[in-house]
């Protein structure tokens, strides 16, 4: 009886291990498919946020480098929008803002949160949202990708796609 019990226990453990490996392989496959979608659509902007501190606005971007080479520099043109969706010009210079990220590189398949303190100033508190209107990606080998139209920029923003990331997908892409 003891031998039967041990054999039965061993079979259950082996079956559990096979199931764990199957689920692991499935997660890896889903993560790779998600990464392929990101690469195909050149999606690098995952999320954005902003906050107001009196009249100064801080802007934050969540970036993911879906390319196989490191990003050295990111250049963006950002405009502020009022509650009706119209541009709200920067109070101090009456223009759009050109911002960049050049502190360090973002390695392949890595993410980064980048932010700009006091990006805009609006003494009337009319700013209700922000919009990126152009982007330039410069890689470490000095090649660039330029997104100069609004439709091109919209395509590189994850929030404009209807796809959900698999759970813990970044753990399975390396």
Short mmCIF file of N, CA and C in Angstrom, two decimals:
data_model
loop_
_atom_site.label_atom_id
_atom_site.label_comp_id
_atom_site.label_asym_id
_atom_site.label_seq_id
_atom_site.Cartn_x
_atom_site.Cartn_y
_atom_site.Cartn_z
N UNK A 1 0.82 -1.18 0.00
CA UNK A 1 0.00 0.00 0.00
C UNK A 1 0.87 1.25 0.00
N UNK A 2 1.91 1.24 0.77
CA UNK A 2 2.81 2.38 0.84
C UNK A 2 3.42 2.65 -0.53
N UNK A 3 3.83 1.59 -1.22
CA UNK A 3 4.42 1.71 -2.55
C UNK A 3 3.40 2.30 -3.52
N UNK A 4 2.16 1.83 -3.46
CA UNK A 4 1.11 2.36 -4.33
C UNK A 4 0.88 3.85 -4.06
N UNK A 5 0.85 4.20 -2.77
CA UNK A 5 0.65 5.59 -2.39
C UNK A 5 1.80 6.46 -2.90
N UNK A 6 3.04 5.99 -2.74
CA UNK A 6 4.20 6.75 -3.21
C UNK A 6 4.18 6.90 -4.73
N UNK A 7 3.82 5.81 -5.45
CA UNK A 7 3.74 5.88 -6.90
C UNK A 7 2.64 6.87 -7.34
N UNK A 8 1.51 6.82 -6.65
CA UNK A 8 0.42 7.72 -6.96
C UNK A 8 0.82 9.18 -6.70
N UNK A 9 1.48 9.40 -5.60
CA UNK A 9 1.96 10.74 -5.26
C UNK A 9 2.97 11.24 -6.29
N UNK A 10 3.84 10.36 -6.73
CA UNK A 10 4.84 10.71 -7.73
C UNK A 10 4.17 11.08 -9.06
N UNK A 11 3.14 10.32 -9.47
CA UNK A 11 2.41 10.63 -10.70
C UNK A 11 1.72 12.00 -10.60
N UNK A 12 1.14 12.29 -9.46
CA UNK A 12 0.47 13.58 -9.26
C UNK A 12 1.49 14.72 -9.35
N UNK A 13 2.64 14.54 -8.73
CA UNK A 13 3.69 15.56 -8.77
C UNK A 13 4.21 15.75 -10.20
N UNK A 14 4.39 14.66 -10.94
CA UNK A 14 4.84 14.76 -12.32
C UNK A 14 3.82 15.46 -13.19
N UNK A 15 2.55 15.15 -12.97
CA UNK A 15 1.48 15.80 -13.74
C UNK A 15 1.43 17.30 -13.41
N UNK A 16 1.60 17.64 -12.16
CA UNK A 16 1.60 19.05 -11.74
C UNK A 16 2.79 19.79 -12.38
N UNK A 17 3.93 19.15 -12.44
CA UNK A 17 5.11 19.76 -13.06
C UNK A 17 4.90 19.95 -14.56
N UNK A 18 4.31 18.96 -15.23
CA UNK A 18 4.00 19.10 -16.66
C UNK A 18 3.04 20.26 -16.90
N UNK A 19 2.04 20.36 -16.05
CA UNK A 19 1.07 21.46 -16.17
C UNK A 19 1.74 22.82 -15.94
N UNK A 20 2.62 22.90 -14.96
CA UNK A 20 3.35 24.14 -14.69
C UNK A 20 4.21 24.53 -15.90
N UNK A 21 4.91 23.56 -16.48
CA UNK A 21 5.74 23.82 -17.65
C UNK A 21 4.90 24.23 -18.85
N UNK A 22 3.72 23.61 -19.00
CA UNK A 22 2.83 23.97 -20.10
C UNK A 22 2.36 25.41 -19.96
N UNK A 23 1.95 25.78 -18.74
CA UNK A 23 1.49 27.15 -18.49
C UNK A 23 2.63 28.15 -18.70
N UNK A 24 3.81 27.78 -18.28
CA UNK A 24 4.99 28.64 -18.46
C UNK A 24 5.27 28.85 -19.95
N UNK A 25 5.20 27.80 -20.73
CA UNK A 25 5.43 27.90 -22.17
C UNK A 25 4.34 28.76 -22.83
N UNK A 26 3.11 28.62 -22.37
CA UNK A 26 2.02 29.41 -22.92
C UNK A 26 2.21 30.89 -22.59
N UNK A 27 2.62 31.21 -21.37
CA UNK A 27 2.88 32.59 -20.99
C UNK A 27 4.01 33.19 -21.83
N UNK A 28 5.04 32.39 -22.05
CA UNK A 28 6.16 32.86 -22.87
C UNK A 28 5.71 33.13 -24.30
N UNK A 29 4.88 32.25 -24.84
CA UNK A 29 4.37 32.42 -26.20
C UNK A 29 3.49 33.67 -26.30
N UNK A 30 2.63 33.89 -25.30
CA UNK A 30 1.78 35.08 -25.30
C UNK A 30 2.61 36.36 -25.18
N UNK A 31 3.65 36.32 -24.34
CA UNK A 31 4.52 37.49 -24.18
C UNK A 31 5.25 37.81 -25.48
N UNK A 32 5.74 36.79 -26.16
CA UNK A 32 6.44 37.01 -27.43
C UNK A 32 5.48 37.54 -28.50
N UNK A 33 4.25 37.06 -28.52
CA UNK A 33 3.26 37.56 -29.47
C UNK A 33 2.94 39.03 -29.18
N UNK A 34 2.83 39.38 -27.92
CA UNK A 34 2.58 40.77 -27.53
C UNK A 34 3.75 41.66 -27.95
N UNK A 35 4.97 41.18 -27.71
CA UNK A 35 6.16 41.94 -28.11
C UNK A 35 6.19 42.11 -29.63
N UNK A 36 5.83 41.09 -30.38
CA UNK A 36 5.78 41.19 -31.83
C UNK A 36 4.78 42.26 -32.26
N UNK A 37 3.64 42.33 -31.59
CA UNK A 37 2.64 43.35 -31.89
C UNK A 37 3.23 44.74 -31.64
N UNK A 38 3.92 44.90 -30.50
CA UNK A 38 4.54 46.19 -30.18
C UNK A 38 5.57 46.57 -31.23
N UNK A 39 6.41 45.60 -31.63
CA UNK A 39 7.44 45.87 -32.65
C UNK A 39 6.81 46.25 -33.99
N UNK A 40 5.82 45.48 -34.40
CA UNK A 40 5.18 45.70 -35.70
C UNK A 40 4.56 47.10 -35.77
N UNK A 41 3.96 47.54 -34.69
CA UNK A 41 3.29 48.84 -34.65
C UNK A 41 4.17 49.95 -34.08
N UNK A 42 5.42 49.60 -33.72
CA UNK A 42 6.39 50.57 -33.20
C UNK A 42 5.85 51.32 -31.97
N UNK A 43 5.19 50.59 -31.10
CA UNK A 43 4.59 51.20 -29.91
C UNK A 43 5.66 51.37 -28.84
N UNK A 44 5.94 52.63 -28.50
CA UNK A 44 6.92 52.89 -27.45
C UNK A 44 6.33 53.64 -26.26
N UNK A 45 5.21 54.33 -26.46
CA UNK A 45 4.61 55.11 -25.38
C UNK A 45 3.48 54.31 -24.74
N UNK A 46 3.67 53.94 -23.49
CA UNK A 46 2.70 53.09 -22.81
C UNK A 46 1.66 53.87 -22.03
N UNK A 47 2.04 54.97 -21.45
CA UNK A 47 1.11 55.75 -20.66
C UNK A 47 1.69 57.14 -20.45
N UNK A 48 0.84 58.08 -20.09
CA UNK A 48 1.31 59.40 -19.73
C UNK A 48 0.48 59.90 -18.56
N UNK A 49 1.01 60.88 -17.87
CA UNK A 49 0.32 61.47 -16.75
C UNK A 49 0.81 62.91 -16.60
N UNK A 50 0.04 63.71 -15.97
CA UNK A 50 0.46 65.08 -15.70
C UNK A 50 -0.16 65.52 -14.38
N UNK A 51 0.48 66.51 -13.79
CA UNK A 51 -0.06 67.07 -12.56
C UNK A 51 0.24 68.56 -12.53
N UNK A 52 -0.57 69.26 -11.78
CA UNK A 52 -0.41 70.71 -11.66
C UNK A 52 0.04 71.04 -10.25
N UNK A 53 1.04 71.90 -10.15
CA UNK A 53 1.49 72.43 -8.87
C UNK A 53 1.41 73.95 -8.99
N UNK A 54 0.33 74.50 -8.49
CA UNK A 54 -0.03 75.89 -8.72
C UNK A 54 -0.17 76.07 -10.23
N UNK A 55 0.57 76.93 -10.89
CA UNK A 55 0.42 77.13 -12.32
C UNK A 55 1.36 76.29 -13.16
N UNK A 56 2.28 75.57 -12.51
CA UNK A 56 3.27 74.76 -13.24
C UNK A 56 2.78 73.34 -13.41
N UNK A 57 2.99 72.81 -14.61
CA UNK A 57 2.52 71.46 -14.95
C UNK A 57 3.71 70.55 -15.20
N UNK A 58 3.65 69.37 -14.60
CA UNK A 58 4.68 68.35 -14.79
C UNK A 58 4.08 67.25 -15.66
N UNK A 59 4.86 66.76 -16.60
CA UNK A 59 4.41 65.76 -17.57
C UNK A 59 5.28 64.51 -17.43
N UNK A 60 4.65 63.33 -17.41
CA UNK A 60 5.35 62.06 -17.25
C UNK A 60 4.96 61.11 -18.38
N UNK A 61 5.96 60.42 -18.93
CA UNK A 61 5.73 59.41 -19.96
C UNK A 61 6.30 58.08 -19.51
N UNK A 62 5.54 57.00 -19.75
CA UNK A 62 6.04 55.64 -19.56
C UNK A 62 6.43 55.13 -20.94
N UNK A 63 7.72 54.86 -21.12
CA UNK A 63 8.27 54.47 -22.41
C UNK A 63 8.75 53.03 -22.34
N UNK A 64 8.51 52.27 -23.40
CA UNK A 64 9.05 50.92 -23.53
C UNK A 64 9.79 50.84 -24.85
N UNK A 65 11.05 50.42 -24.81
CA UNK A 65 11.84 50.27 -26.03
C UNK A 65 11.57 48.90 -26.62
N UNK A 66 10.72 48.84 -27.63
CA UNK A 66 10.37 47.57 -28.26
C UNK A 66 11.33 47.19 -29.38
N UNK A 67 12.40 47.95 -29.54
CA UNK A 67 13.35 47.72 -30.62
C UNK A 67 14.56 46.93 -30.12
N UNK A 68 15.25 46.22 -31.01
CA UNK A 68 16.39 45.40 -30.58
C UNK A 68 17.67 46.18 -30.30
N UNK A 69 17.65 47.51 -30.45
CA UNK A 69 18.82 48.32 -30.12
C UNK A 69 18.41 49.43 -29.16
N UNK A 70 19.36 49.91 -28.41
CA UNK A 70 19.09 50.90 -27.37
C UNK A 70 18.71 52.25 -27.97
N UNK A 71 17.82 52.94 -27.28
CA UNK A 71 17.43 54.30 -27.64
C UNK A 71 18.35 55.26 -26.90
N UNK A 72 18.97 56.17 -27.64
CA UNK A 72 19.86 57.14 -27.03
C UNK A 72 19.13 58.44 -26.69
N UNK A 73 18.18 58.84 -27.53
CA UNK A 73 17.51 60.12 -27.33
C UNK A 73 16.08 60.04 -27.85
N UNK A 74 15.17 60.71 -27.14
CA UNK A 74 13.77 60.84 -27.55
C UNK A 74 13.44 62.32 -27.60
N UNK A 75 12.90 62.77 -28.73
CA UNK A 75 12.47 64.16 -28.88
C UNK A 75 10.96 64.17 -29.12
N UNK A 76 10.25 65.01 -28.41
CA UNK A 76 8.80 65.12 -28.55
C UNK A 76 8.41 66.58 -28.69
N UNK A 77 7.32 66.82 -29.40
CA UNK A 77 6.65 68.11 -29.38
C UNK A 77 5.32 67.86 -28.66
N UNK A 78 5.09 68.64 -27.63
CA UNK A 78 3.91 68.46 -26.78
C UNK A 78 3.13 69.76 -26.74
N UNK A 79 1.82 69.65 -26.87
CA UNK A 79 0.97 70.83 -26.67
C UNK A 79 -0.01 70.54 -25.55
N UNK A 80 -0.36 71.61 -24.87
CA UNK A 80 -1.37 71.53 -23.82
C UNK A 80 -2.72 71.79 -24.45
N UNK A 81 -3.75 71.16 -23.90
CA UNK A 81 -5.11 71.33 -24.42
C UNK A 81 -6.02 71.87 -23.32
N UNK A 82 -6.97 72.71 -23.71
CA UNK A 82 -7.95 73.16 -22.74
C UNK A 82 -9.09 72.15 -22.66
N UNK A 83 -10.11 72.45 -21.90
CA UNK A 83 -11.20 71.48 -21.69
C UNK A 83 -12.00 71.21 -22.96
N UNK A 84 -11.89 72.07 -23.97
CA UNK A 84 -12.58 71.85 -25.25
C UNK A 84 -11.70 71.16 -26.27
N UNK A 85 -10.47 70.82 -25.90
CA UNK A 85 -9.55 70.15 -26.81
C UNK A 85 -8.77 71.10 -27.70
N UNK A 86 -8.83 72.38 -27.43
CA UNK A 86 -8.08 73.37 -28.21
C UNK A 86 -6.71 73.59 -27.58
N UNK A 87 -5.71 73.92 -28.42
CA UNK A 87 -4.37 74.17 -27.86
C UNK A 87 -4.38 75.32 -26.86
N UNK A 88 -3.67 75.10 -25.80
CA UNK A 88 -3.47 76.14 -24.78
C UNK A 88 -1.99 76.45 -24.82
N UNK A 89 -1.63 77.58 -25.33
CA UNK A 89 -0.22 77.90 -25.51
C UNK A 89 0.46 78.15 -24.19
N UNK A 90 1.73 77.90 -24.19
CA UNK A 90 2.58 78.10 -23.01
C UNK A 90 2.59 79.59 -22.65
N UNK A 91 2.18 79.94 -21.45
CA UNK A 91 2.03 81.35 -21.05
C UNK A 91 3.32 82.16 -21.20
N UNK A 92 4.44 81.55 -20.94
CA UNK A 92 5.69 82.33 -20.92
C UNK A 92 6.26 82.59 -22.31
N UNK A 93 5.95 81.74 -23.31
CA UNK A 93 6.52 81.96 -24.64
C UNK A 93 5.47 81.89 -25.75
N UNK A 94 4.22 81.60 -25.42
CA UNK A 94 3.15 81.50 -26.41
C UNK A 94 3.48 80.54 -27.54
N UNK A 95 3.96 79.35 -27.18
CA UNK A 95 4.34 78.37 -28.20
C UNK A 95 4.11 76.96 -27.68
N UNK A 96 4.29 75.98 -28.59
CA UNK A 96 4.28 74.59 -28.16
C UNK A 96 5.62 74.32 -27.49
N UNK A 97 5.73 73.19 -26.80
CA UNK A 97 6.97 72.85 -26.12
C UNK A 97 7.64 71.68 -26.84
N UNK A 98 8.92 71.81 -27.04
CA UNK A 98 9.72 70.70 -27.55
C UNK A 98 10.50 70.16 -26.36
N UNK A 99 10.35 68.88 -26.10
CA UNK A 99 11.01 68.26 -24.95
C UNK A 99 11.83 67.09 -25.44
N UNK A 100 12.79 66.69 -24.66
CA UNK A 100 13.63 65.56 -25.04
C UNK A 100 14.07 64.80 -23.80
N UNK A 101 14.51 63.60 -24.05
CA UNK A 101 15.04 62.74 -23.00
C UNK A 101 16.40 62.27 -23.49
N UNK A 102 17.44 62.64 -22.79
CA UNK A 102 18.79 62.33 -23.22
C UNK A 102 19.70 62.06 -22.03
N UNK A 103 19.15 61.64 -20.91
CA UNK A 103 19.95 61.44 -19.70
C UNK A 103 20.79 60.18 -19.81
N UNK A 104 20.20 59.11 -20.23
CA UNK A 104 20.90 57.84 -20.45
C UNK A 104 20.10 57.05 -21.48
N UNK A 105 20.66 56.00 -21.98
CA UNK A 105 19.94 55.24 -23.00
C UNK A 105 18.91 54.30 -22.36
N UNK A 106 17.95 53.91 -23.19
CA UNK A 106 16.96 52.92 -22.77
C UNK A 106 17.30 51.66 -23.55
N UNK A 107 17.75 50.63 -22.86
CA UNK A 107 18.17 49.40 -23.50
C UNK A 107 17.01 48.70 -24.21
N UNK A 108 17.36 47.81 -25.11
CA UNK A 108 16.36 47.03 -25.83
C UNK A 108 15.46 46.28 -24.85
N UNK A 109 14.17 46.35 -25.10
CA UNK A 109 13.14 45.64 -24.32
C UNK A 109 13.14 46.04 -22.84
N UNK A 110 13.49 47.29 -22.59
CA UNK A 110 13.44 47.84 -21.24
C UNK A 110 12.45 49.00 -21.22
N UNK A 111 11.94 49.31 -20.03
CA UNK A 111 11.03 50.43 -19.90
C UNK A 111 11.66 51.52 -19.06
N UNK A 112 11.11 52.70 -19.16
CA UNK A 112 11.60 53.84 -18.39
C UNK A 112 10.44 54.80 -18.17
N UNK A 113 10.47 55.45 -17.03
CA UNK A 113 9.52 56.52 -16.76
C UNK A 113 10.31 57.82 -16.83
N UNK A 114 9.91 58.70 -17.70
CA UNK A 114 10.62 59.96 -17.84
C UNK A 114 9.65 61.10 -17.58
N UNK A 115 10.16 62.16 -16.99
CA UNK A 115 9.27 63.26 -16.62
C UNK A 115 9.97 64.59 -16.80
N UNK A 116 9.14 65.59 -16.97
CA UNK A 116 9.61 66.96 -17.13
C UNK A 116 8.89 67.82 -16.12
N UNK A 117 9.64 68.32 -15.14
CA UNK A 117 9.07 69.22 -14.14
C UNK A 117 8.83 70.58 -14.78
N UNK A 118 7.76 71.23 -14.38
CA UNK A 118 7.43 72.58 -14.85
C UNK A 118 7.47 72.69 -16.37
N UNK A 119 6.88 71.72 -17.04
CA UNK A 119 6.87 71.72 -18.50
C UNK A 119 6.07 72.91 -19.03
N UNK A 120 4.92 73.13 -18.47
CA UNK A 120 4.08 74.26 -18.89
C UNK A 120 3.75 75.10 -17.67
N UNK A 121 3.45 76.36 -17.94
CA UNK A 121 2.94 77.25 -16.91
C UNK A 121 1.65 77.85 -17.43
N UNK A 122 0.61 77.80 -16.62
CA UNK A 122 -0.68 78.36 -17.01
C UNK A 122 -1.29 79.00 -15.78
N UNK A 123 -1.23 80.30 -15.71
CA UNK A 123 -1.73 81.01 -14.53
C UNK A 123 -3.25 80.96 -14.41
N UNK A 124 -3.94 80.65 -15.52
CA UNK A 124 -5.41 80.60 -15.48
C UNK A 124 -5.96 79.21 -15.21
N UNK A 125 -5.11 78.22 -15.11
CA UNK A 125 -5.51 76.82 -14.87
C UNK A 125 -6.47 76.30 -15.93
N UNK A 126 -6.22 76.66 -17.18
CA UNK A 126 -7.08 76.22 -18.27
C UNK A 126 -6.63 74.90 -18.89
N UNK A 127 -5.45 74.42 -18.55
CA UNK A 127 -4.95 73.18 -19.15
C UNK A 127 -5.73 72.00 -18.58
N UNK A 128 -6.24 71.16 -19.52
CA UNK A 128 -7.04 70.01 -19.12
C UNK A 128 -6.42 68.69 -19.56
N UNK A 129 -5.47 68.73 -20.50
CA UNK A 129 -4.81 67.52 -20.99
C UNK A 129 -3.61 67.93 -21.82
N UNK A 130 -2.84 66.91 -22.24
CA UNK A 130 -1.68 67.14 -23.09
C UNK A 130 -1.75 66.22 -24.29
N UNK A 131 -1.10 66.62 -25.37
CA UNK A 131 -1.06 65.80 -26.58
C UNK A 131 0.34 65.88 -27.18
N UNK A 132 0.87 64.71 -27.55
CA UNK A 132 2.15 64.65 -28.24
C UNK A 132 1.86 64.78 -29.73
N UNK A 133 2.50 65.72 -30.40
CA UNK A 133 2.21 65.96 -31.81
C UNK A 133 3.32 65.49 -32.74
N UNK A 134 4.51 65.24 -32.23
CA UNK A 134 5.57 64.66 -33.05
C UNK A 134 6.58 63.96 -32.14
N UNK A 135 7.31 63.02 -32.73
CA UNK A 135 8.31 62.27 -31.97
C UNK A 135 9.46 61.87 -32.89
N UNK A 136 10.66 61.89 -32.33
CA UNK A 136 11.85 61.42 -33.04
C UNK A 136 12.60 60.50 -32.08
N UNK A 137 12.87 59.28 -32.54
CA UNK A 137 13.64 58.32 -31.75
C UNK A 137 15.03 58.26 -32.36
N UNK A 138 16.05 58.47 -31.55
CA UNK A 138 17.44 58.34 -32.00
C UNK A 138 18.06 57.16 -31.26
N UNK A 139 18.56 56.21 -32.02
CA UNK A 139 19.17 55.02 -31.44
C UNK A 139 20.66 55.24 -31.20
N UNK A 140 21.28 54.33 -30.47
CA UNK A 140 22.70 54.48 -30.15
C UNK A 140 23.59 54.46 -31.38
N UNK A 141 23.14 53.87 -32.47
CA UNK A 141 23.94 53.87 -33.70
C UNK A 141 23.63 55.09 -34.58
N UNK A 142 22.93 56.08 -34.01
CA UNK A 142 22.56 57.35 -34.65
C UNK A 142 21.53 57.22 -35.77
N UNK A 143 20.90 56.07 -35.93
CA UNK A 143 19.77 55.99 -36.84
C UNK A 143 18.56 56.60 -36.13
N UNK A 144 17.62 57.10 -36.91
CA UNK A 144 16.45 57.75 -36.31
C UNK A 144 15.16 57.24 -36.93
N UNK A 145 14.10 57.37 -36.18
CA UNK A 145 12.74 57.14 -36.65
C UNK A 145 11.97 58.40 -36.33
N UNK A 146 11.29 58.96 -37.32
CA UNK A 146 10.56 60.21 -37.14
C UNK A 146 9.07 59.97 -37.33
N UNK A 147 8.29 60.51 -36.42
CA UNK A 147 6.83 60.44 -36.47
C UNK A 147 6.35 61.88 -36.45
N UNK A 148 6.07 62.44 -37.64
CA UNK A 148 5.79 63.86 -37.72
C UNK A 148 4.32 64.21 -37.88
N UNK A 149 3.49 63.26 -38.20
CA UNK A 149 2.06 63.55 -38.32
C UNK A 149 1.35 63.05 -37.06
N UNK A 150 0.18 63.61 -36.80
CA UNK A 150 -0.57 63.20 -35.62
C UNK A 150 -0.99 61.74 -35.71
N UNK A 151 -1.35 61.28 -36.90
CA UNK A 151 -1.76 59.87 -37.03
C UNK A 151 -0.57 58.94 -36.78
N UNK A 152 0.63 59.33 -37.19
CA UNK A 152 1.82 58.51 -36.93
C UNK A 152 2.13 58.46 -35.43
N UNK A 153 2.00 59.59 -34.76
CA UNK A 153 2.24 59.63 -33.32
C UNK A 153 1.20 58.80 -32.58
N UNK A 154 -0.06 58.90 -33.01
CA UNK A 154 -1.12 58.13 -32.36
C UNK A 154 -0.85 56.63 -32.42
N UNK A 155 -0.22 56.16 -33.49
CA UNK A 155 0.06 54.73 -33.65
C UNK A 155 1.11 54.22 -32.68
N UNK A 156 2.02 55.09 -32.21
CA UNK A 156 3.08 54.63 -31.30
C UNK A 156 2.65 54.71 -29.84
N UNK A 157 1.39 55.10 -29.60
CA UNK A 157 0.85 55.21 -28.24
C UNK A 157 -0.03 54.00 -27.94
N UNK A 158 0.32 53.25 -26.92
CA UNK A 158 -0.43 52.05 -26.57
C UNK A 158 -1.88 52.36 -26.25
N UNK A 159 -2.16 53.52 -25.68
CA UNK A 159 -3.53 53.85 -25.29
C UNK A 159 -4.46 54.01 -26.51
N UNK A 160 -3.91 54.02 -27.71
CA UNK A 160 -4.73 54.08 -28.92
C UNK A 160 -4.93 52.71 -29.56
N UNK A 161 -4.47 51.66 -28.90
CA UNK A 161 -4.62 50.29 -29.39
C UNK A 161 -5.50 49.51 -28.42
N UNK A 162 -6.23 48.56 -28.94
CA UNK A 162 -7.09 47.75 -28.07
C UNK A 162 -6.48 46.37 -27.87
N UNK A 163 -5.37 46.36 -27.17
CA UNK A 163 -4.69 45.10 -26.86
C UNK A 163 -4.28 45.15 -25.39
N UNK A 164 -4.44 44.03 -24.72
CA UNK A 164 -4.07 43.95 -23.31
C UNK A 164 -2.79 43.16 -23.17
N UNK A 165 -1.94 43.61 -22.28
CA UNK A 165 -0.67 42.93 -22.03
C UNK A 165 -0.91 41.66 -21.21
N UNK A 166 -0.24 40.57 -21.58
CA UNK A 166 -0.32 39.37 -20.74
C UNK A 166 0.31 39.65 -19.37
N UNK A 167 -0.14 38.93 -18.39
CA UNK A 167 0.36 39.11 -17.04
C UNK A 167 1.87 38.81 -16.98
N UNK A 168 2.61 39.70 -16.35
CA UNK A 168 4.07 39.56 -16.16
C UNK A 168 4.80 39.30 -17.48
N UNK A 169 4.35 39.90 -18.56
CA UNK A 169 4.89 39.60 -19.88
C UNK A 169 6.36 39.97 -20.01
N UNK A 170 6.81 40.99 -19.31
CA UNK A 170 8.22 41.40 -19.44
C UNK A 170 9.17 40.36 -18.86
N UNK A 171 8.68 39.53 -17.94
CA UNK A 171 9.52 38.47 -17.38
C UNK A 171 9.82 37.38 -18.41
N UNK A 172 9.04 37.31 -19.49
CA UNK A 172 9.16 36.20 -20.44
C UNK A 172 9.78 36.58 -21.77
N UNK A 173 10.18 37.83 -21.94
CA UNK A 173 10.70 38.23 -23.26
C UNK A 173 12.21 38.22 -23.36
N UNK A 174 12.88 37.93 -22.30
CA UNK A 174 14.35 37.94 -22.34
C UNK A 174 14.91 36.55 -22.36
#
